Tab-separated table of C-alpha atoms in Angstrom:
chain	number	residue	atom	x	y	z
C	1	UNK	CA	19.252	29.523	-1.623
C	2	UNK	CA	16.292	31.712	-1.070
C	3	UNK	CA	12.564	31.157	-2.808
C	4	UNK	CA	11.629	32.887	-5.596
C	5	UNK	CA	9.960	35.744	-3.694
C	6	UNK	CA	12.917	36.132	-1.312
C	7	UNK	CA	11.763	34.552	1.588
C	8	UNK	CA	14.399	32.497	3.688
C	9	UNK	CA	14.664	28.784	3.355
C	10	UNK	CA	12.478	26.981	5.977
C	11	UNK	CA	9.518	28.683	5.693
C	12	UNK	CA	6.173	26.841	5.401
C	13	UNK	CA	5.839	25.729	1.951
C	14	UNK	CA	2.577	28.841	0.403
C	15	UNK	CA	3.378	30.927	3.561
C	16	UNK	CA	5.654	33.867	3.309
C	17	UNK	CA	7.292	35.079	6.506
C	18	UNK	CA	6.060	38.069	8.413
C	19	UNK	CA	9.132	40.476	8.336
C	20	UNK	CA	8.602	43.786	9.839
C	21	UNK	CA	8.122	47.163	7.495
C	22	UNK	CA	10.211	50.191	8.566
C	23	UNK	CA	6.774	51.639	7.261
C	24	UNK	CA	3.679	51.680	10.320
C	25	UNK	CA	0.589	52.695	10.190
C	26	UNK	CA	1.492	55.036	13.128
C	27	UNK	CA	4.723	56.591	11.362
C	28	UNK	CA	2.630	57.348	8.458
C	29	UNK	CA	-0.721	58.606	10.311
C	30	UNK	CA	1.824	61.146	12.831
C	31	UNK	CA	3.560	62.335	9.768
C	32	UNK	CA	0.576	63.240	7.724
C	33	UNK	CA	-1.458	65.120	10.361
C	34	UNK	CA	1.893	67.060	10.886
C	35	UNK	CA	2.351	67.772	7.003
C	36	UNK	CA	-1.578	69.070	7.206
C	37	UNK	CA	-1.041	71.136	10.351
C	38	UNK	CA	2.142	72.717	8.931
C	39	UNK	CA	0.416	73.050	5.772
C	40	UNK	CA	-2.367	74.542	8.077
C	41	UNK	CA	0.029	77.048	9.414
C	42	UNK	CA	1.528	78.321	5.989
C	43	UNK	CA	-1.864	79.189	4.829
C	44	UNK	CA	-2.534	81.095	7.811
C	45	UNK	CA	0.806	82.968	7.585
C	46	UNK	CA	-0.299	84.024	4.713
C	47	UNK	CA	-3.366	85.327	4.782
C	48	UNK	CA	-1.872	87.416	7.735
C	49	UNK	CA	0.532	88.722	5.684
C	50	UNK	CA	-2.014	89.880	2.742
C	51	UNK	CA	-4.111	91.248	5.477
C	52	UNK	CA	-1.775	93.125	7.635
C	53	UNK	CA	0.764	94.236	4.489
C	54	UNK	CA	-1.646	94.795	1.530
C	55	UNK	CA	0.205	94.435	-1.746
C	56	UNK	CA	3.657	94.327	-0.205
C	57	UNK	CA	2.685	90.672	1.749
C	58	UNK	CA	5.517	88.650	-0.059
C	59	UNK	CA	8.751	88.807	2.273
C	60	UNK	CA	11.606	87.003	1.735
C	61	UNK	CA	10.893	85.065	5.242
C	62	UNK	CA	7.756	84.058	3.882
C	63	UNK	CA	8.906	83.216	0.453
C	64	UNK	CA	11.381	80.397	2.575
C	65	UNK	CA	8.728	78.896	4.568
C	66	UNK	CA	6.927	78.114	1.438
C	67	UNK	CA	9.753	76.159	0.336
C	68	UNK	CA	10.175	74.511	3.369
C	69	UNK	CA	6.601	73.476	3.025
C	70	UNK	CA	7.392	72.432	-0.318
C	71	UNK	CA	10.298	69.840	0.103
C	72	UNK	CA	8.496	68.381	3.411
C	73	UNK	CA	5.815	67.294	1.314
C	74	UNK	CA	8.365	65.694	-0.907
C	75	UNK	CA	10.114	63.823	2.243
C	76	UNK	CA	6.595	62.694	3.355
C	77	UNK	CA	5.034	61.508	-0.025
C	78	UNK	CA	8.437	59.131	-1.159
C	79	UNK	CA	7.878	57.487	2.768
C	80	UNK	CA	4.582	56.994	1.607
C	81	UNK	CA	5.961	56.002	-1.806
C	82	UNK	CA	7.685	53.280	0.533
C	83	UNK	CA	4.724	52.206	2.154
C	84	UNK	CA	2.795	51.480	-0.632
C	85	UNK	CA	6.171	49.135	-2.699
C	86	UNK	CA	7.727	47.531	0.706
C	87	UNK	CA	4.829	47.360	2.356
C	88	UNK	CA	2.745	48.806	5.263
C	89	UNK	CA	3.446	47.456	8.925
C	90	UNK	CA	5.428	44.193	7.146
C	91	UNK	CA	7.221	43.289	3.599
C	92	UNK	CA	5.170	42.944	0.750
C	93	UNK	CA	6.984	39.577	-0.045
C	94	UNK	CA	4.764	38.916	-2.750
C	95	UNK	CA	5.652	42.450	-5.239
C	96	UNK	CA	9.278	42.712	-4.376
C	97	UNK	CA	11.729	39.921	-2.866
C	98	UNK	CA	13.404	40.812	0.885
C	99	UNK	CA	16.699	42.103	-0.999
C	100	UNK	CA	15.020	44.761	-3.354
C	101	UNK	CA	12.596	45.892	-0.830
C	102	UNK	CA	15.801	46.682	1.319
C	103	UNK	CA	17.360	48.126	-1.743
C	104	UNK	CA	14.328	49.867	-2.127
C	105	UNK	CA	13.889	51.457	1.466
C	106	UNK	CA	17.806	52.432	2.071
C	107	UNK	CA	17.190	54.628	-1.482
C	108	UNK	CA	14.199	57.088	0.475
C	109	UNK	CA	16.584	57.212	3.242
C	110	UNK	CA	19.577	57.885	1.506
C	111	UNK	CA	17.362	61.247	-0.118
C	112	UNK	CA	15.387	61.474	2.976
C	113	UNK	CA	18.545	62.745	4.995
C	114	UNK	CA	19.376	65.953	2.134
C	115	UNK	CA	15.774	66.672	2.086
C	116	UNK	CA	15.015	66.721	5.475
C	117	UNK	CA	18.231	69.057	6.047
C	118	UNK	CA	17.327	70.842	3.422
C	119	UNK	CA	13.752	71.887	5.228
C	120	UNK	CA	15.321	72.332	8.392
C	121	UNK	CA	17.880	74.749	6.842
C	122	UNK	CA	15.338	76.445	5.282
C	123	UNK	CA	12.944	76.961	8.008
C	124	UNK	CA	15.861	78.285	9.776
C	125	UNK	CA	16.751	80.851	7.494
C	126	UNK	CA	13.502	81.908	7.389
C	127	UNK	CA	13.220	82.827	10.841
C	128	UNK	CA	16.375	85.141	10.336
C	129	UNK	CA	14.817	86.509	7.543
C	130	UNK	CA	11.750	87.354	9.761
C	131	UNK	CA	14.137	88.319	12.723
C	132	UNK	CA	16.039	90.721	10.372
C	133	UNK	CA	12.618	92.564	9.417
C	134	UNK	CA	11.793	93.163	13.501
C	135	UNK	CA	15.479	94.008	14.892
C	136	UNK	CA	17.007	97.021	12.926
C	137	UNK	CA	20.102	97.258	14.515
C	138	UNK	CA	23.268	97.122	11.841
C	139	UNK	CA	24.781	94.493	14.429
C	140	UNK	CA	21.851	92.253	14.816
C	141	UNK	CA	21.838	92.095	11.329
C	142	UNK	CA	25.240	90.822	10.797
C	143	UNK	CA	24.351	88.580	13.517
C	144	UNK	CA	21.954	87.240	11.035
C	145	UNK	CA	23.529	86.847	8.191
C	146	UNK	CA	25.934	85.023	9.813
C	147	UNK	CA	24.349	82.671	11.045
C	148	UNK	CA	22.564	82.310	7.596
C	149	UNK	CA	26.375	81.613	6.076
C	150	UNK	CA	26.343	79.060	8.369
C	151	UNK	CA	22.916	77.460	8.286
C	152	UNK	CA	23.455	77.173	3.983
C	153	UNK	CA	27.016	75.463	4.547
C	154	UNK	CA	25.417	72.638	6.570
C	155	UNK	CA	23.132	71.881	3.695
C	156	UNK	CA	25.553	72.170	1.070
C	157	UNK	CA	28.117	70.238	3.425
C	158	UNK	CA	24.839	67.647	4.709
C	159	UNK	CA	24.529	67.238	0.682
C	160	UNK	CA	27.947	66.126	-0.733
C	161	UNK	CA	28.632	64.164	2.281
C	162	UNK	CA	25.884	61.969	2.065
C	163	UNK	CA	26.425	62.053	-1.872
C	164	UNK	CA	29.692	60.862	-1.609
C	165	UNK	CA	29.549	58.923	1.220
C	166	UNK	CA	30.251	55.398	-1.227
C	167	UNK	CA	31.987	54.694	-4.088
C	168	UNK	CA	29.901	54.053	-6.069
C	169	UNK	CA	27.235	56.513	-4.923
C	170	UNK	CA	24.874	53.430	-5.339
C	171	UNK	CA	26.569	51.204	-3.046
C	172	UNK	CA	24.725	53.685	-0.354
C	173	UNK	CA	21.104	51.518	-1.099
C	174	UNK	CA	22.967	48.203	-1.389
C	175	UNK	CA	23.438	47.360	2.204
C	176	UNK	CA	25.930	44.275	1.883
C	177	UNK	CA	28.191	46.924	0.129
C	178	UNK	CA	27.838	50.434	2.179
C	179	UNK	CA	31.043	49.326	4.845
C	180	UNK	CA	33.268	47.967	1.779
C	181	UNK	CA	32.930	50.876	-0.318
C	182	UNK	CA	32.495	53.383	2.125
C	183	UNK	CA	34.557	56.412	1.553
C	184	UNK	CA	34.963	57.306	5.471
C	185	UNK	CA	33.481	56.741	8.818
C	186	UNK	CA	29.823	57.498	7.447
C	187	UNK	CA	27.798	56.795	11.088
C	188	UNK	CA	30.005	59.448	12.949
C	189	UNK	CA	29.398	62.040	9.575
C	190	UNK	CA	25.840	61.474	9.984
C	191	UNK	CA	25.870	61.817	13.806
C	192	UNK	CA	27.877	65.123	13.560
C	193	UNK	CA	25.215	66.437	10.466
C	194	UNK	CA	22.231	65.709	13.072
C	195	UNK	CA	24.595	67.402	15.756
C	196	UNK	CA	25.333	70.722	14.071
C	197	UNK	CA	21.823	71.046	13.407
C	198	UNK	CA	20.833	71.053	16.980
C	199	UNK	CA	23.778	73.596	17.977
C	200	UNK	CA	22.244	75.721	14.818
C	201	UNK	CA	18.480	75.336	16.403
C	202	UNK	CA	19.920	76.775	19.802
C	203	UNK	CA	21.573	79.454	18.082
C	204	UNK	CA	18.412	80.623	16.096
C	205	UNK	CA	16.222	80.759	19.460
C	206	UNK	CA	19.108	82.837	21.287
C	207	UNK	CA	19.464	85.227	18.822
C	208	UNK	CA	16.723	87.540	20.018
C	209	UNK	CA	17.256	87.507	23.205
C	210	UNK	CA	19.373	90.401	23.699
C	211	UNK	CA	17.930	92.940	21.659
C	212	UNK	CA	14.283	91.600	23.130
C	213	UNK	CA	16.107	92.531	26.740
C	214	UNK	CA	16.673	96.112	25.961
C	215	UNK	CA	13.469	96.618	24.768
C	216	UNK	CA	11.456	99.655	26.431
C	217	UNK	CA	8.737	96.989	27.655
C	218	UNK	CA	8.256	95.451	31.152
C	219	UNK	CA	9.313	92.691	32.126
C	220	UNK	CA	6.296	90.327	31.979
C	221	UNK	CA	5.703	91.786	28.245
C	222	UNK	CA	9.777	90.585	27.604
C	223	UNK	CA	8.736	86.939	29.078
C	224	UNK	CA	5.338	86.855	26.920
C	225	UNK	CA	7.972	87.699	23.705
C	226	UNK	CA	10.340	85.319	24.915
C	227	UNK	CA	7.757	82.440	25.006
C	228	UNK	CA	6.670	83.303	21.646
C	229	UNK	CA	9.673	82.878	20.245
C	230	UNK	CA	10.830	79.543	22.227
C	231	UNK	CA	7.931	77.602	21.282
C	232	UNK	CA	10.358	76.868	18.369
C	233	UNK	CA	12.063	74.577	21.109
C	234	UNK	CA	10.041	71.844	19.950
C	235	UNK	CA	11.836	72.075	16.687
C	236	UNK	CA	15.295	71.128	18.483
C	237	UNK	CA	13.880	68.731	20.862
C	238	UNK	CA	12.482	66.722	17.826
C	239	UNK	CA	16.236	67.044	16.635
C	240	UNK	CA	17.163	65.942	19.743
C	241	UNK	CA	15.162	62.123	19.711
C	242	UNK	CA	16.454	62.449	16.489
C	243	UNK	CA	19.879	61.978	16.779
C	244	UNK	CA	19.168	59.995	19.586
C	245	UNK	CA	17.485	57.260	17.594
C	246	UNK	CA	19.881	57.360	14.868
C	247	UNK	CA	22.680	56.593	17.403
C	248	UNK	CA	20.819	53.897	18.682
C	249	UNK	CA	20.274	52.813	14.764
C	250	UNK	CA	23.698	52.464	13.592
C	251	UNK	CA	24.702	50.544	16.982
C	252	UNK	CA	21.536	48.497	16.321
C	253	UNK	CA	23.318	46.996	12.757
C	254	UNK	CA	25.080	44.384	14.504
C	255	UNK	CA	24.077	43.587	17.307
C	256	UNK	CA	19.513	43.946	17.158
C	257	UNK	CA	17.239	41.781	16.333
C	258	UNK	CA	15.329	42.349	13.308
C	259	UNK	CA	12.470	43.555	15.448
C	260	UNK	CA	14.576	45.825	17.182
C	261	UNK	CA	15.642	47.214	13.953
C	262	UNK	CA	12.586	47.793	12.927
C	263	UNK	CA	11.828	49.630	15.746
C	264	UNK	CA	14.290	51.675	15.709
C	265	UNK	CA	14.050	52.544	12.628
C	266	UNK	CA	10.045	53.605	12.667
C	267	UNK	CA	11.443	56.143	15.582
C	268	UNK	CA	14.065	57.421	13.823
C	269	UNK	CA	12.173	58.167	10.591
C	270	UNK	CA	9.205	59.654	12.611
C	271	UNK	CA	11.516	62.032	14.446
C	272	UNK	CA	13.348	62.753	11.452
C	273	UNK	CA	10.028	63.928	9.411
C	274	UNK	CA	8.592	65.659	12.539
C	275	UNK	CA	11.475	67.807	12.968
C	276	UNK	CA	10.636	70.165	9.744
C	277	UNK	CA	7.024	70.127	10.191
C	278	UNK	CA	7.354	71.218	13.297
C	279	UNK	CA	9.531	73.772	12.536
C	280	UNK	CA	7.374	75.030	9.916
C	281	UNK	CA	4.306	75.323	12.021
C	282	UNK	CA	6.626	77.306	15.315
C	283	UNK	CA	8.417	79.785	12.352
C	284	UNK	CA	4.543	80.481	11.580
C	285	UNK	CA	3.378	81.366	14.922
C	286	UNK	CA	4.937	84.683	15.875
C	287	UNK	CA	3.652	85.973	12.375
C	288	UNK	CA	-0.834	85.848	13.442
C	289	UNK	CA	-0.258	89.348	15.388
C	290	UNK	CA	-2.880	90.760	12.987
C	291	UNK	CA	-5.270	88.420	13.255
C	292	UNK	CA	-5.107	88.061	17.116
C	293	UNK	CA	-5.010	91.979	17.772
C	294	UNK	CA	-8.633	92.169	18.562
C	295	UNK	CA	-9.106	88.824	19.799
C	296	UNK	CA	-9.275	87.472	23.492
C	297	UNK	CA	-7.309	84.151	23.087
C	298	UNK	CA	-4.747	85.192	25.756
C	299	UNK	CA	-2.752	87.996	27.249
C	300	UNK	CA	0.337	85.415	26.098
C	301	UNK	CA	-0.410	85.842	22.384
C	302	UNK	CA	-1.978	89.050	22.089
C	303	UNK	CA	1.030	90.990	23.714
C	304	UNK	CA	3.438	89.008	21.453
C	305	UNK	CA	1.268	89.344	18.171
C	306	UNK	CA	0.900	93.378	18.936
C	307	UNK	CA	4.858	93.215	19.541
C	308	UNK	CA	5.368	91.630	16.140
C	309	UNK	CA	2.863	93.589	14.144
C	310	UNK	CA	3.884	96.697	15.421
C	311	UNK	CA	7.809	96.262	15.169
C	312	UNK	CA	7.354	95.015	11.617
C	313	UNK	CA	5.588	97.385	10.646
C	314	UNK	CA	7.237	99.905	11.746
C	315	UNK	CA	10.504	98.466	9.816
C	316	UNK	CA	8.326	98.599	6.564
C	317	UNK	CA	8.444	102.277	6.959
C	318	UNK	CA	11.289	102.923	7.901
C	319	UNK	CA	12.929	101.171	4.700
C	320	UNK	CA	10.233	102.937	2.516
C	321	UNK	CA	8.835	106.181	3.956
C	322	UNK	CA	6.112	106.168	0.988
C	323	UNK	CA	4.450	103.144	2.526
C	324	UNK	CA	4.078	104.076	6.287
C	325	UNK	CA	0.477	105.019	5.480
C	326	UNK	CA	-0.386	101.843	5.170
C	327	UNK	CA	-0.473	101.156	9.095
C	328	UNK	CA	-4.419	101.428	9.330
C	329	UNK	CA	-4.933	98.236	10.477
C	330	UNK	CA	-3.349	99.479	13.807
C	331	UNK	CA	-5.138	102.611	14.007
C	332	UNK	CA	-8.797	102.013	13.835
C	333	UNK	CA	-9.094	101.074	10.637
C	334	UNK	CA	-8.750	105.102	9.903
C	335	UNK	CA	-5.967	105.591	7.163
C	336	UNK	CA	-3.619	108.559	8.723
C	337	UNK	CA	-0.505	110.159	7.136
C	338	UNK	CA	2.715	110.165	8.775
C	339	UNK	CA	5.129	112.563	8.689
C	340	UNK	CA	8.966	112.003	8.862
C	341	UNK	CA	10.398	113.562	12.181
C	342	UNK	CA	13.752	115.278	11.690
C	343	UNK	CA	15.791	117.910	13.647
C	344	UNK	CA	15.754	121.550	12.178
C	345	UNK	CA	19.043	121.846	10.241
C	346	UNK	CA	19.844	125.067	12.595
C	347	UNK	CA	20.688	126.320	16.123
C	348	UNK	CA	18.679	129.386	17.345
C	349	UNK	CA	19.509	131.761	20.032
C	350	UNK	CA	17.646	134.697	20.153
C	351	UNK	CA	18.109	137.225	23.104
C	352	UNK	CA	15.223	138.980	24.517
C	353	UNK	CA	15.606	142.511	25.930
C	354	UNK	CA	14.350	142.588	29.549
C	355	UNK	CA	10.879	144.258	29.151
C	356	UNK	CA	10.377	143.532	25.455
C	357	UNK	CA	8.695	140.357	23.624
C	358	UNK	CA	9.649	138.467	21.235
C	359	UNK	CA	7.712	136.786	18.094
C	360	UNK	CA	8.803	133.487	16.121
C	361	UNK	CA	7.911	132.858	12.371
C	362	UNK	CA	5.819	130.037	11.453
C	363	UNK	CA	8.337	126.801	11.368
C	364	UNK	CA	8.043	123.664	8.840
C	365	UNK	CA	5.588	121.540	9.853
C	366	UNK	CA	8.302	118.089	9.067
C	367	UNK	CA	10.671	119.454	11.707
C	368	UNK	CA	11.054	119.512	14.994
C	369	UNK	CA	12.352	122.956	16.857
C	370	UNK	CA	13.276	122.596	20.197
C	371	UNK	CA	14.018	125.314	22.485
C	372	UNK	CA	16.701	124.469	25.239
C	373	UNK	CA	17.048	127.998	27.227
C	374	UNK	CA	15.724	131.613	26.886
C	375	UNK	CA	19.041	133.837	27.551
C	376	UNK	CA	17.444	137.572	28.654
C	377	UNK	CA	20.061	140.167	28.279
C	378	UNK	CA	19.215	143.074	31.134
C	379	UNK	CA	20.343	146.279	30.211
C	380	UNK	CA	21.755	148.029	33.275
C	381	UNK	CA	22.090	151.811	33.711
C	382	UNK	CA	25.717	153.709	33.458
């Protein structure tokens, strides 16, 4: 028999037990000033892209991150949700008993796992996206899509599996039900979700490498491009505590305290929220090249940035010819027209006689005539 505002028999008669919140003050003050910085970096992005691509600044890469953006916030605001119904740092005994508050907090994590997948994904597909607009090559962009197939069938599979993961689907937010009407081994699906996902963060940060390799740079440029780009690493080293701590919280069921639980927990939803913000705010990064391109913040950045700006906009031209005027912010701020370079449509050879000269007509300025040999025919005497 339990009191009427669920605390345990044996308590002091007017005093509710302390029981411990899986919502801190510190989970939700990290999370927040990570949903501002990535909201930070978004906003940057794009202004750099208005600046640097005029009317033509909405890409599909940037289109994604925006999204991303978007379902974070909704992952962070229903933990905060949380914190204000169960209670910050302990259960708020007195507006819900100890069973609905549980009830309560396994319903944000049973959403918190699709949504937080679901940013990921995103994020991830948005650096492809971004990739695909730098590296040209027909092979690198199979490469890419790809690896987008695959990124979009861990969310859908991430989303049915923890849908149907009980049956009912409610029995997932009523604890002292989830094991009898679980559908399979639920701990090792979730383990293997969280898994995947770091194999698919390696995968995204590899990617590049090759095609950066070949690249007509030297080497210490390469390294700059290649630390650009791997600052994303903190993206699958958050994924990384991640599935660490939600090992140690499905092991913790029965056999922790409820302290340790709560512990446990508080890490494992902290990781869990980090991991898309800071994705967000590394995808973001590699895209300031035009606003560091006059700047002095470091040779690290402003090699990458000019890398980036460059490259991309060069692929903006080469898709639409008609647009590669627009490249003035890389010239001086002096608007030029550029030609498209193509090799004359015929092969010349004109003999000279020995003695005599030789004039060319005027050629058309779009084409290139090149000139291999001279062959001088000598006439000899009979």
């Amino acid at each position: 028999m339990s009191s009427p505002a669920g605390a345990p028999i044996g308590a002091p008669s007017g005093v509710l037990p302390q029981i411990p919140s899986p919502y801190t003050t510190t989970l939700l003050s990290v999370i927040i000033v990570f949903l501002v910085l990535a909201t930070i970096a978004v906003a940057v992005r794009i202004y750099s892209a208005r600046i640097s691509s005029g009317e033509d600044w909405i890409t599909k890469d940037l289109l994604l991150i925006i999204a991303a953006l978007v379902v974070c916030y909704g992952s962070i605001i229903a933990t905060i949700t949380g914190a204000a119904v169960v209670g910050l740092n302990h259960f708020n005994l007195t507006r819900l008993g100890l069973k609905e508050g549980a009830q309560f907090t396994f319903k944000i994590y049973f959403a918190d796992v699709i949504v937080t997948t679901t940013s990921s994904g995103l994020c991830k597909v948005s650096i492809l996206e971004f990739y695909k607009r730098i590296f040209i090559t027909k092979s690198f962009q199979i490469m890419c899509n790809v690896l987008i197939f695959l990124i979009s069938a861990w969310m859908i599979g991430t989303f049915f599996t923890q849908l149907f993961s009980t049956s009912p689907i409610s029995s997932a937010w009523h604890p002292e039900r989830q094991l009898a009407d679980a559908n399979y081994d639920y701990p090792t699906a979730l383990l293997a979700i969280f898994g995947i996902g770091i194999v698919l963060d390696f995968l995204v940060l590899c990617l590049p490498l090759r095609p950066i390799s070949k690249l007509q740079l030297k080497m210490s440029k390469k390294i700059k491009i290649y630390a650009i780009l791997w600052l994303g690493i903190f993206c699958a080293v958050c994924a990384s505590v991640r599935f660490y701590y939600a090992h140690l919280q499905l092991d913790a069921v029965f056999v922790a305290t409820a302290q340790q639980k709560a512990t446990i927990t508080v890490n494992s939803s902290l990781w869990s929220k980090l991991e898309p913000a800071a994705s967000i705010i590394a995808a973001c990064l590699p895209t300031y090249g035009p606003l560091l391109k006059n700047s002095n913040v470091g040779s690290l950045f402003k090699s990458a940035a000019s890398f980036f700006s460059i490259r991309s906009k060069s692929r903006g031209s080469a898709s639409d010819p008609s647009k590669a005027h627009r490249s003035d912010e890389y010239n001086g701020g002096v608007n030029r027209s550029w030609q498209e370079l193509r090799p004359h449509k015929y092969d010349y050879e004109t003999k000279i006689e020995a003695g005599s000269t030789q004039s060319y007509g005027e050629t058309d300025a779009s084409q290139i005539r090149t000139t291999s040999a001279f062959t001088v025919a000598h006439q000899g005497r009979e």
